[in-house]
Short mmCIF file of C-alpha atoms in Angstrom, two decimals:
data_model
loop_
_atom_site.label_atom_id
_atom_site.label_comp_id
_atom_site.label_asym_id
_atom_site.label_seq_id
_atom_site.Cartn_x
_atom_site.Cartn_y
_atom_site.Cartn_z
CA MET A 1 95.16 44.50 87.28
CA ALA A 2 94.02 41.03 86.77
CA VAL A 3 90.18 40.84 86.87
CA ASP A 4 89.00 36.98 87.89
CA GLU A 5 85.65 35.09 87.25
CA LEU A 6 83.96 36.74 90.43
CA ASP A 7 84.97 40.30 89.18
CA THR A 8 83.21 39.25 85.98
CA ARG A 9 80.44 38.22 87.47
CA ILE A 10 80.34 41.62 89.47
CA LEU A 11 80.87 43.59 86.65
CA ARG A 12 78.24 41.58 84.45
CA LEU A 13 75.65 42.16 87.12
CA LEU A 14 76.72 46.03 87.46
CA LEU A 15 76.15 46.43 83.56
CA GLU A 16 72.67 44.41 83.49
CA GLN A 17 71.22 46.01 86.83
CA PRO A 18 73.01 49.17 87.20
CA ARG A 19 70.24 50.35 90.08
CA THR A 20 70.31 47.35 92.00
CA SER A 21 71.70 47.63 95.97
CA VAL A 22 75.01 46.06 97.00
CA ARG A 23 73.33 44.17 99.34
CA GLU A 24 71.12 42.67 96.59
CA TYR A 25 74.08 42.26 94.36
CA ALA A 26 75.75 40.07 97.11
CA ARG A 27 72.59 38.18 97.47
CA ILE A 28 72.52 37.16 93.93
CA LEU A 29 76.01 36.27 93.57
CA GLY A 30 75.84 34.49 97.08
CA ILE A 31 78.69 36.19 98.34
CA ALA A 32 79.05 38.35 101.59
CA ARG A 33 78.16 42.15 101.36
CA GLY A 34 81.66 43.14 102.67
CA THR A 35 83.66 40.91 100.06
CA LEU A 36 81.39 42.54 97.32
CA GLN A 37 82.21 45.94 98.54
CA ALA A 38 86.05 45.21 98.86
CA ARG A 39 85.76 44.05 95.25
CA LEU A 40 84.04 47.20 94.10
CA ASP A 41 86.41 49.38 96.17
CA ARG A 42 89.49 47.79 94.62
CA MET A 43 87.85 47.66 90.81
CA GLU A 44 87.19 51.76 91.34
CA ARG A 45 90.88 52.31 92.88
CA ASP A 46 92.41 50.35 89.90
CA GLY A 47 90.23 52.00 87.39
CA VAL A 48 88.02 49.23 86.04
CA ILE A 49 85.07 50.66 87.28
CA THR A 50 85.00 54.43 86.29
CA GLY A 51 81.69 55.90 87.08
CA THR A 52 78.18 55.22 88.56
CA GLY A 53 76.22 57.59 87.06
CA PRO A 54 73.38 57.29 84.83
CA SER A 55 73.54 57.16 81.23
CA LEU A 56 71.75 59.79 79.22
CA SER A 57 70.74 60.32 75.89
CA PRO A 58 71.52 63.50 73.90
CA ALA A 59 68.68 62.63 71.67
CA ALA A 60 66.27 62.80 74.47
CA LEU A 61 67.83 66.27 75.73
CA ASP A 62 66.71 67.43 71.99
CA HIS A 63 69.97 66.91 70.63
CA PRO A 64 69.45 63.93 67.95
CA VAL A 65 72.15 64.88 65.30
CA LEU A 66 75.53 62.93 66.25
CA ALA A 67 78.73 63.72 64.13
CA PHE A 68 82.31 62.97 64.36
CA VAL A 69 84.61 65.83 63.89
CA HIS A 70 88.08 65.17 62.83
CA ILE A 71 90.00 68.34 64.47
CA GLU A 72 93.57 69.04 62.60
CA VAL A 73 95.59 71.21 64.97
CA THR A 74 98.77 73.51 64.70
CA GLN A 75 101.83 71.82 66.03
CA GLY A 76 102.05 72.76 69.82
CA HIS A 77 98.64 74.09 70.28
CA LEU A 78 96.96 70.36 71.14
CA ASP A 79 96.29 70.98 74.97
CA ASP A 80 95.20 74.60 74.06
CA VAL A 81 92.63 73.13 71.79
CA GLY A 82 91.60 70.45 73.91
CA ASP A 83 91.09 72.64 76.56
CA ALA A 84 88.91 74.97 74.28
CA LEU A 85 86.97 71.79 73.32
CA ALA A 86 86.23 71.15 76.85
CA ALA A 87 84.49 74.48 77.18
CA VAL A 88 81.68 73.53 74.02
CA PRO A 89 78.84 72.09 75.67
CA GLU A 90 77.82 70.11 72.26
CA ILE A 91 81.32 68.13 72.42
CA VAL A 92 80.37 65.11 74.64
CA GLU A 93 83.72 63.29 73.99
CA ALA A 94 87.30 64.07 72.80
CA PHE A 95 90.36 62.12 71.88
CA SER A 96 93.83 62.67 70.75
CA ILE A 97 94.22 60.08 67.94
CA THR A 98 96.52 59.09 65.01
CA GLY A 99 95.50 59.17 61.53
CA GLY A 100 93.84 61.85 59.62
CA GLY A 101 93.66 64.59 62.22
CA ASP A 102 94.75 65.17 65.48
CA LEU A 103 91.68 65.25 67.47
CA LEU A 104 88.32 63.17 67.09
CA ALA A 105 85.27 64.85 69.00
CA ARG A 106 81.83 63.46 69.32
CA VAL A 107 79.69 66.20 68.94
CA VAL A 108 75.74 66.62 69.04
CA GLY A 109 73.44 69.05 67.71
CA ARG A 110 69.60 70.27 67.79
CA ASP A 111 69.45 69.93 64.01
CA ASN A 112 71.92 70.03 60.67
CA ALA A 113 71.91 73.94 61.03
CA HIS A 114 72.98 73.90 64.86
CA LEU A 115 75.75 71.33 64.10
CA GLU A 116 76.94 73.50 61.41
CA ASP A 117 77.28 76.24 63.90
CA VAL A 118 78.98 74.28 66.41
CA ILE A 119 81.34 73.04 63.63
CA GLN A 120 82.16 76.87 62.90
CA LYS A 121 83.16 77.81 66.53
CA LEU A 122 85.33 74.53 66.35
CA ILE A 123 86.74 76.18 63.13
CA SER A 124 87.17 79.59 64.92
CA LEU A 125 89.18 78.20 67.84
CA PRO A 126 93.30 79.37 68.13
CA GLY A 127 95.14 76.45 66.73
CA VAL A 128 92.70 74.78 64.56
CA VAL A 129 93.56 74.29 61.13
CA ARG A 130 90.56 72.42 59.73
CA THR A 131 87.83 69.92 60.33
CA ARG A 132 86.25 67.14 58.60
CA THR A 133 82.71 65.84 59.89
CA GLU A 134 81.09 62.75 59.51
CA VAL A 135 77.43 62.63 60.27
CA ALA A 136 76.27 59.44 62.02
CA LEU A 137 72.95 58.09 60.35
CA ARG A 138 72.14 55.24 62.46
CA GLU A 139 73.46 53.71 65.68
CA ARG A 140 74.38 50.06 64.71
CA VAL A 141 76.05 48.93 67.62
CA PRO A 142 75.42 50.81 70.89
CA TYR A 143 77.99 51.54 73.46
CA ARG A 144 78.60 48.12 75.29
CA LEU A 145 80.90 46.38 77.42
CA GLY A 146 79.22 43.31 78.07
CA PRO A 147 80.83 41.33 75.20
CA LEU A 148 83.81 42.17 76.70
CA VAL A 149 83.06 41.42 80.42
CA GLU A 150 82.16 37.73 79.14
CA ALA A 151 85.23 37.39 77.24
CA VAL A 152 87.67 38.56 80.21
CA GLY A 153 85.61 35.96 82.25
CA ARG A 154 85.95 33.08 79.65
CA ALA A 155 89.89 33.92 79.69
CA ALA A 156 89.80 33.85 83.33
CA ARG A 157 88.08 30.55 83.70
CA ALA A 158 90.78 28.98 80.94
#
């Protein structure tokens, strides 16, 4: 789906002021509310906008330890292990990957001992061969899409 300059202005505004009303977004952008709503609906339908909920902090929820766990899976069990990972609340996201392992999970814990307990739970899942864990020390670049939206907007103007 092609994103044009107006779409990128809308996306930038959504990122910068996520709690503003559609009416206020339209006013700021100088466009009709119906135009804005149609653009938002299209971008949601096309998968550009994937959510509208708040961004939560695991650390503020008493889970300040962050680790990335590489999980090696027995051939033919990737879907089963993926389903089992979804039942572990401390796994905040997981991806199928190439390279050193089959899955990569972002895991949070209350402390290192709790993280170890979660990893032990993962190791005991049927189909898991081994895990390799890397503990994050400090976030250097927070999750962000603003610079990407800016780059897409520059390309749309060119």
